[in-house]
Amino acid sequence: YVKVLGPEHPDVAFSLNNLAVLYDAQGRYAEAEPLYQRSLAIREKVLGPEHPDVAESLNNLAGLYEIQGRYAEAEPLYQRALAISEKALGPKHPDVAKSLENYADLLRETKRSDDASQLEVRAKAIRAKHALDNPLE
């Protein structure tokens, strides 16, 4: 696959990300981390640092760090993912809600419930609006 497409093709990044998600779900964090990092690096280089797929990779890597209690490493990744999603997709896109919810989870874990609540309110409003606008989804 890598031989045919090349090591920095977006599809390779997609596959690396998916394998990392699988390892992450299995608790194989040490194996997932370098795959998330490689996927992120490819996406940043090939798609550009403001692409929504970069935000996805940042969210995934941040989630891995969060589950390991590596909050100081996770937080800037969540912040960057949120900023990219808002800029690339608009502030009312469902992927922005996902970023808000992920960051809110970290804030709750780090005892910043007021900040988390603000993000959760925004996420809930986005999801409600999306559900009204897209009732069949």
Coordinates of N, CA and C in Angstrom, one line a residue:
Y1 N 0.8 -1.2 0.0 CA 0.0 0.0 0.0 C 0.9 1.2 0.0
V2 N 1.8 1.3 0.9 CA 2.7 2.4 1.0 C 3.6 2.5 -0.3
K3 N 4.0 1.3 -0.8 CA 4.9 1.3 -2.0 C 4.1 1.9 -3.2
V4 N 2.9 1.6 -3.3 CA 2.1 2.0 -4.4 C 1.8 3.5 -4.3
L5 N 1.3 4.0 -3.1 CA 0.9 5.3 -3.0 C 2.0 6.3 -2.6
G6 N 3.0 5.8 -1.9 CA 4.1 6.6 -1.4 C 3.8 6.8 0.1
P7 N 4.9 7.0 0.9 CA 4.8 7.1 2.3 C 4.1 8.3 2.9
E8 N 3.9 9.3 2.0 CA 3.2 10.6 2.5 C 1.9 10.9 1.8
H9 N 1.3 9.8 1.3 CA 0.0 10.0 0.7 C -1.1 10.1 1.8
P10 N -2.1 11.0 1.5 CA -3.2 11.1 2.5 C -3.9 9.8 2.9
D11 N -4.0 8.9 1.9 CA -4.6 7.6 2.3 C -3.8 6.8 3.2
V12 N -2.5 6.9 3.2 CA -1.6 6.3 4.1 C -1.8 6.9 5.5
A13 N -1.9 8.2 5.6 CA -2.2 8.8 6.9 C -3.6 8.4 7.4
F14 N -4.6 8.2 6.6 CA -5.9 7.7 7.0 C -5.8 6.3 7.6
S15 N -5.0 5.5 6.9 CA -4.8 4.1 7.4 C -4.1 4.0 8.7
L16 N -3.0 4.8 8.8 CA -2.3 4.9 10.0 C -3.2 5.3 11.2
N17 N -4.0 6.4 10.9 CA -4.9 6.9 11.9 C -5.9 5.8 12.4
N18 N -6.4 5.1 11.4 CA -7.4 4.0 11.7 C -6.8 2.9 12.5
L19 N -5.6 2.5 12.2 CA -4.9 1.5 13.0 C -4.6 2.0 14.4
A20 N -4.2 3.2 14.5 CA -4.0 3.8 15.8 C -5.3 3.8 16.6
V21 N -6.4 4.2 16.0 CA -7.7 4.1 16.7 C -8.0 2.7 17.2
L22 N -7.7 1.7 16.4 CA -7.9 0.3 16.9 C -7.0 0.0 18.1
Y23 N -5.7 0.3 18.0 CA -4.8 0.1 19.1 C -5.2 0.8 20.3
D24 N -5.6 2.1 20.1 CA -6.1 2.9 21.2 C -7.3 2.2 21.9
A25 N -8.2 1.7 21.2 CA -9.4 1.1 21.7 C -9.0 -0.2 22.5
Q26 N -8.0 -0.8 22.1 CA -7.5 -2.0 22.7 C -6.6 -1.8 23.9
G27 N -6.3 -0.5 24.2 CA -5.4 -0.1 25.3 C -4.0 -0.3 25.0
R28 N -3.7 -0.4 23.7 CA -2.3 -0.5 23.2 C -1.7 0.8 22.9
Y29 N -1.6 1.7 24.0 CA -1.3 3.1 23.8 C 0.1 3.3 23.2
A30 N 1.1 2.5 23.7 CA 2.4 2.7 23.2 C 2.5 2.4 21.7
E31 N 1.7 1.5 21.2 CA 1.7 1.2 19.7 C 0.9 2.3 19.0
A32 N -0.2 2.8 19.6 CA -1.0 3.8 18.9 C -0.3 5.1 18.8
E33 N 0.4 5.6 19.8 CA 1.0 6.9 19.7 C 1.8 7.2 18.5
P34 N 2.8 6.4 18.1 CA 3.6 6.8 17.0 C 2.8 6.8 15.7
L35 N 1.7 5.9 15.6 CA 0.9 5.9 14.4 C 0.1 7.2 14.3
Y36 N -0.5 7.7 15.5 CA -1.2 9.0 15.5 C -0.2 10.1 15.1
Q37 N 1.0 10.0 15.6 CA 2.0 11.1 15.3 C 2.4 11.1 13.9
R38 N 2.6 9.9 13.3 CA 2.9 9.9 11.9 C 1.8 10.3 11.0
S39 N 0.6 9.9 11.3 CA -0.6 10.3 10.6 C -0.7 11.9 10.6
L40 N -0.5 12.4 11.8 CA -0.6 13.9 11.9 C 0.5 14.6 11.1
A41 N 1.7 14.1 11.1 CA 2.8 14.7 10.4 C 2.5 14.6 8.9
I42 N 2.0 13.5 8.4 CA 1.7 13.4 7.0 C 0.6 14.4 6.6
R43 N -0.5 14.4 7.4 CA -1.6 15.3 7.1 C -1.2 16.8 7.1
E44 N -0.4 17.2 8.1 CA 0.1 18.5 8.1 C 0.9 18.9 6.9
K45 N 1.8 18.0 6.5 CA 2.7 18.3 5.4 C 1.9 18.3 4.0
V46 N 1.1 17.3 3.9 CA 0.4 17.1 2.6 C -0.9 17.9 2.4
L47 N -1.6 18.0 3.5 CA -2.9 18.7 3.4 C -2.8 20.2 3.9
G48 N -1.8 20.4 4.7 CA -1.7 21.8 5.3 C -2.1 21.8 6.7
P49 N -1.5 22.7 7.5 CA -1.8 22.7 9.0 C -3.2 23.1 9.4
E50 N -4.0 23.6 8.5 CA -5.3 24.1 8.8 C -6.4 23.2 8.2
H51 N -6.1 22.0 7.8 CA -7.1 21.1 7.2 C -7.9 20.4 8.3
P52 N -9.1 20.1 8.0 CA -10.0 19.4 9.0 C -9.4 18.0 9.4
D53 N -8.7 17.3 8.5 CA -8.1 16.0 8.8 C -7.0 16.2 9.8
V54 N -6.3 17.3 9.8 CA -5.3 17.6 10.8 C -6.0 17.7 12.2
A55 N -7.1 18.4 12.2 CA -7.9 18.5 13.5 C -8.3 17.1 14.0
E56 N -8.7 16.3 13.1 CA -9.1 14.9 13.5 C -7.9 14.2 14.2
S57 N -6.7 14.3 13.5 CA -5.5 13.7 14.1 C -5.1 14.3 15.4
L58 N -5.2 15.6 15.5 CA -4.9 16.2 16.8 C -5.9 15.8 17.9
N59 N -7.2 15.7 17.6 CA -8.2 15.2 18.6 C -7.8 13.8 19.0
N60 N -7.5 12.9 18.1 CA -7.2 11.6 18.4 C -6.0 11.4 19.3
L61 N -4.9 12.2 18.9 CA -3.7 12.1 19.7 C -3.9 12.7 21.1
A62 N -4.7 13.8 21.2 CA -5.0 14.4 22.5 C -5.8 13.4 23.3
G63 N -6.8 12.7 22.7 CA -7.5 11.7 23.5 C -6.7 10.6 24.0
L64 N -5.7 10.2 23.3 CA -4.7 9.2 23.7 C -4.0 9.7 25.0
Y65 N -3.5 10.9 24.9 CA -2.8 11.5 26.0 C -3.7 11.7 27.2
E66 N -4.9 12.1 27.0 CA -5.9 12.3 28.1 C -6.1 11.0 28.8
I67 N -6.4 9.9 28.1 CA -6.7 8.7 28.7 C -5.5 8.2 29.6
Q68 N -4.3 8.6 29.2 CA -3.1 8.3 30.0 C -2.8 9.2 31.1
G69 N -3.7 10.3 31.2 CA -3.4 11.3 32.3 C -2.4 12.3 31.9
R70 N -2.0 12.4 30.6 CA -1.0 13.3 30.1 C -1.7 14.6 29.7
Y71 N -2.4 15.2 30.7 CA -3.2 16.4 30.4 C -2.5 17.6 29.8
A72 N -1.3 17.9 30.3 CA -0.6 19.0 29.8 C -0.2 18.8 28.3
E73 N 0.0 17.6 27.9 CA 0.2 17.4 26.4 C -1.0 17.4 25.6
A74 N -2.1 16.9 26.2 CA -3.4 16.9 25.5 C -4.0 18.2 25.2
E75 N -4.0 19.1 26.2 CA -4.7 20.4 26.2 C -4.4 21.2 24.9
P76 N -3.1 21.5 24.6 CA -2.8 22.3 23.5 C -3.3 21.6 22.2
L77 N -3.3 20.3 22.1 CA -3.7 19.6 20.9 C -5.2 19.8 20.7
Y78 N -6.0 19.7 21.8 CA -7.4 19.9 21.8 C -7.7 21.4 21.4
Q79 N -7.0 22.3 21.9 CA -7.2 23.7 21.6 C -6.9 24.0 20.1
R80 N -5.8 23.4 19.6 CA -5.5 23.6 18.2 C -6.5 22.9 17.3
A81 N -7.0 21.7 17.7 CA -8.0 21.0 16.9 C -9.3 21.8 16.8
L82 N -9.7 22.4 17.9 CA -10.9 23.3 17.9 C -10.7 24.5 17.0
A83 N -9.6 25.1 17.1 CA -9.3 26.3 16.3 C -9.4 26.0 14.8
I84 N -8.7 24.9 14.5 CA -8.7 24.5 13.0 C -10.2 24.1 12.6
S85 N -10.9 23.4 13.4 CA -12.3 23.0 13.0 C -13.1 24.2 12.8
E86 N -13.1 25.2 13.8 CA -13.9 26.4 13.7 C -13.5 27.2 12.4
K87 N -12.2 27.3 12.1 CA -11.8 28.1 11.0 C -12.1 27.4 9.7
A88 N -11.9 26.1 9.6 CA -12.1 25.4 8.3 C -13.5 25.0 8.0
L89 N -14.3 24.8 9.1 CA -15.6 24.3 8.9 C -16.7 25.2 9.3
G90 N -16.4 26.2 10.0 CA -17.3 27.2 10.6 C -17.7 26.8 12.0
P91 N -18.1 27.8 12.8 CA -18.3 27.6 14.2 C -19.6 26.7 14.5
K92 N -20.4 26.4 13.6 CA -21.6 25.6 13.8 C -21.6 24.2 13.2
H93 N -20.4 23.8 12.8 CA -20.3 22.5 12.2 C -20.3 21.4 13.3
P94 N -20.9 20.2 13.0 CA -20.9 19.1 14.0 C -19.5 18.7 14.4
D95 N -18.5 18.8 13.5 CA -17.1 18.4 14.0 C -16.6 19.4 15.0
V96 N -17.1 20.6 15.0 CA -16.7 21.6 16.0 C -17.3 21.2 17.3
A97 N -18.5 20.7 17.3 CA -19.2 20.1 18.5 C -18.3 19.0 19.1
K98 N -17.8 18.2 18.2 CA -17.0 17.0 18.7 C -15.7 17.6 19.4
S99 N -15.1 18.6 18.8 CA -13.9 19.2 19.4 C -14.2 19.8 20.7
L100 N -15.3 20.5 20.8 CA -15.8 21.1 22.0 C -16.0 20.1 23.1
E101 N -16.7 19.0 22.8 CA -16.9 18.0 23.7 C -15.6 17.3 24.2
N102 N -14.7 17.0 23.3 CA -13.5 16.4 23.7 C -12.7 17.3 24.7
Y103 N -12.6 18.6 24.3 CA -11.9 19.5 25.2 C -12.6 19.7 26.5
A104 N -13.9 19.7 26.5 CA -14.7 19.8 27.8 C -14.4 18.6 28.7
D105 N -14.2 17.4 28.1 CA -13.9 16.2 28.9 C -12.6 16.4 29.6
L106 N -11.6 16.9 28.9 CA -10.3 17.2 29.6 C -10.4 18.2 30.7
L107 N -11.2 19.3 30.4 CA -11.4 20.3 31.4 C -12.0 19.8 32.7
R108 N -13.0 18.9 32.5 CA -13.6 18.2 33.7 C -12.6 17.4 34.4
E109 N -11.8 16.6 33.7 CA -10.8 15.8 34.3 C -9.8 16.6 35.1
T110 N -9.6 17.8 34.7 CA -8.6 18.7 35.4 C -9.3 19.7 36.3
K111 N -10.5 19.4 36.7 CA -11.3 20.1 37.7 C -11.6 21.5 37.3
R112 N -11.9 21.7 36.0 CA -12.3 23.1 35.5 C -13.7 23.0 34.9
S113 N -14.6 22.6 35.8 CA -16.0 22.3 35.4 C -16.7 23.5 34.8
D114 N -16.4 24.7 35.3 CA -17.1 25.9 34.7 C -16.7 26.1 33.3
D115 N -15.4 26.0 33.0 CA -15.0 26.1 31.6 C -15.6 25.0 30.7
A116 N -15.6 23.8 31.3 CA -16.1 22.6 30.6 C -17.6 22.8 30.3
S117 N -18.3 23.4 31.2 CA -19.8 23.6 31.0 C -20.0 24.6 29.9
Q118 N -19.2 25.6 29.8 CA -19.4 26.6 28.7 C -19.2 25.9 27.3
L119 N -18.2 25.0 27.2 CA -18.0 24.3 26.0 C -19.1 23.3 25.7
E120 N -19.6 22.7 26.7 CA -20.7 21.7 26.5 C -21.9 22.4 26.1
V121 N -22.2 23.6 26.6 CA -23.4 24.4 26.1 C -23.3 24.7 24.6
R122 N -22.1 25.1 24.2 CA -21.9 25.4 22.8 C -22.1 24.2 21.9
A123 N -21.5 23.1 22.4 CA -21.6 21.8 21.6 C -23.1 21.3 21.5
K124 N -23.8 21.4 22.6 CA -25.2 21.0 22.6 C -26.0 21.9 21.7
A125 N -25.7 23.2 21.6 CA -26.5 24.1 20.7 C -26.2 23.7 19.3
I126 N -24.9 23.4 19.0 CA -24.5 23.0 17.6 C -25.2 21.7 17.2
R127 N -25.2 20.7 18.1 CA -25.9 19.4 17.8 C -27.4 19.6 17.6
A128 N -28.0 20.4 18.5 CA -29.4 20.6 18.4 C -29.8 21.3 17.0
K129 N -29.0 22.3 16.7 CA -29.3 23.0 15.4 C -29.1 22.1 14.2
H130 N -28.0 21.3 14.3 CA -27.7 20.3 13.2 C -28.9 19.3 13.1
A131 N -29.4 18.8 14.2 CA -30.5 17.8 14.2 C -31.8 18.4 13.6
L132 N -32.0 19.7 13.9 CA -33.2 20.4 13.3 C -33.0 20.6 11.8
D133 N -31.8 20.9 11.4 CA -31.6 21.2 10.0 C -31.4 19.9 9.2
N134 N -31.1 18.8 9.8 CA -30.9 17.5 9.1 C -31.6 16.4 9.9
P135 N -32.9 16.4 9.9 CA -33.7 15.4 10.7 C -33.5 13.9 10.3
L136 N -33.0 13.7 9.1 CA -32.9 12.3 8.7 C -31.5 11.7 9.0
E137 N -30.6 12.5 9.5 CA -29.3 11.9 9.9 C -29.3 11.3 11.2

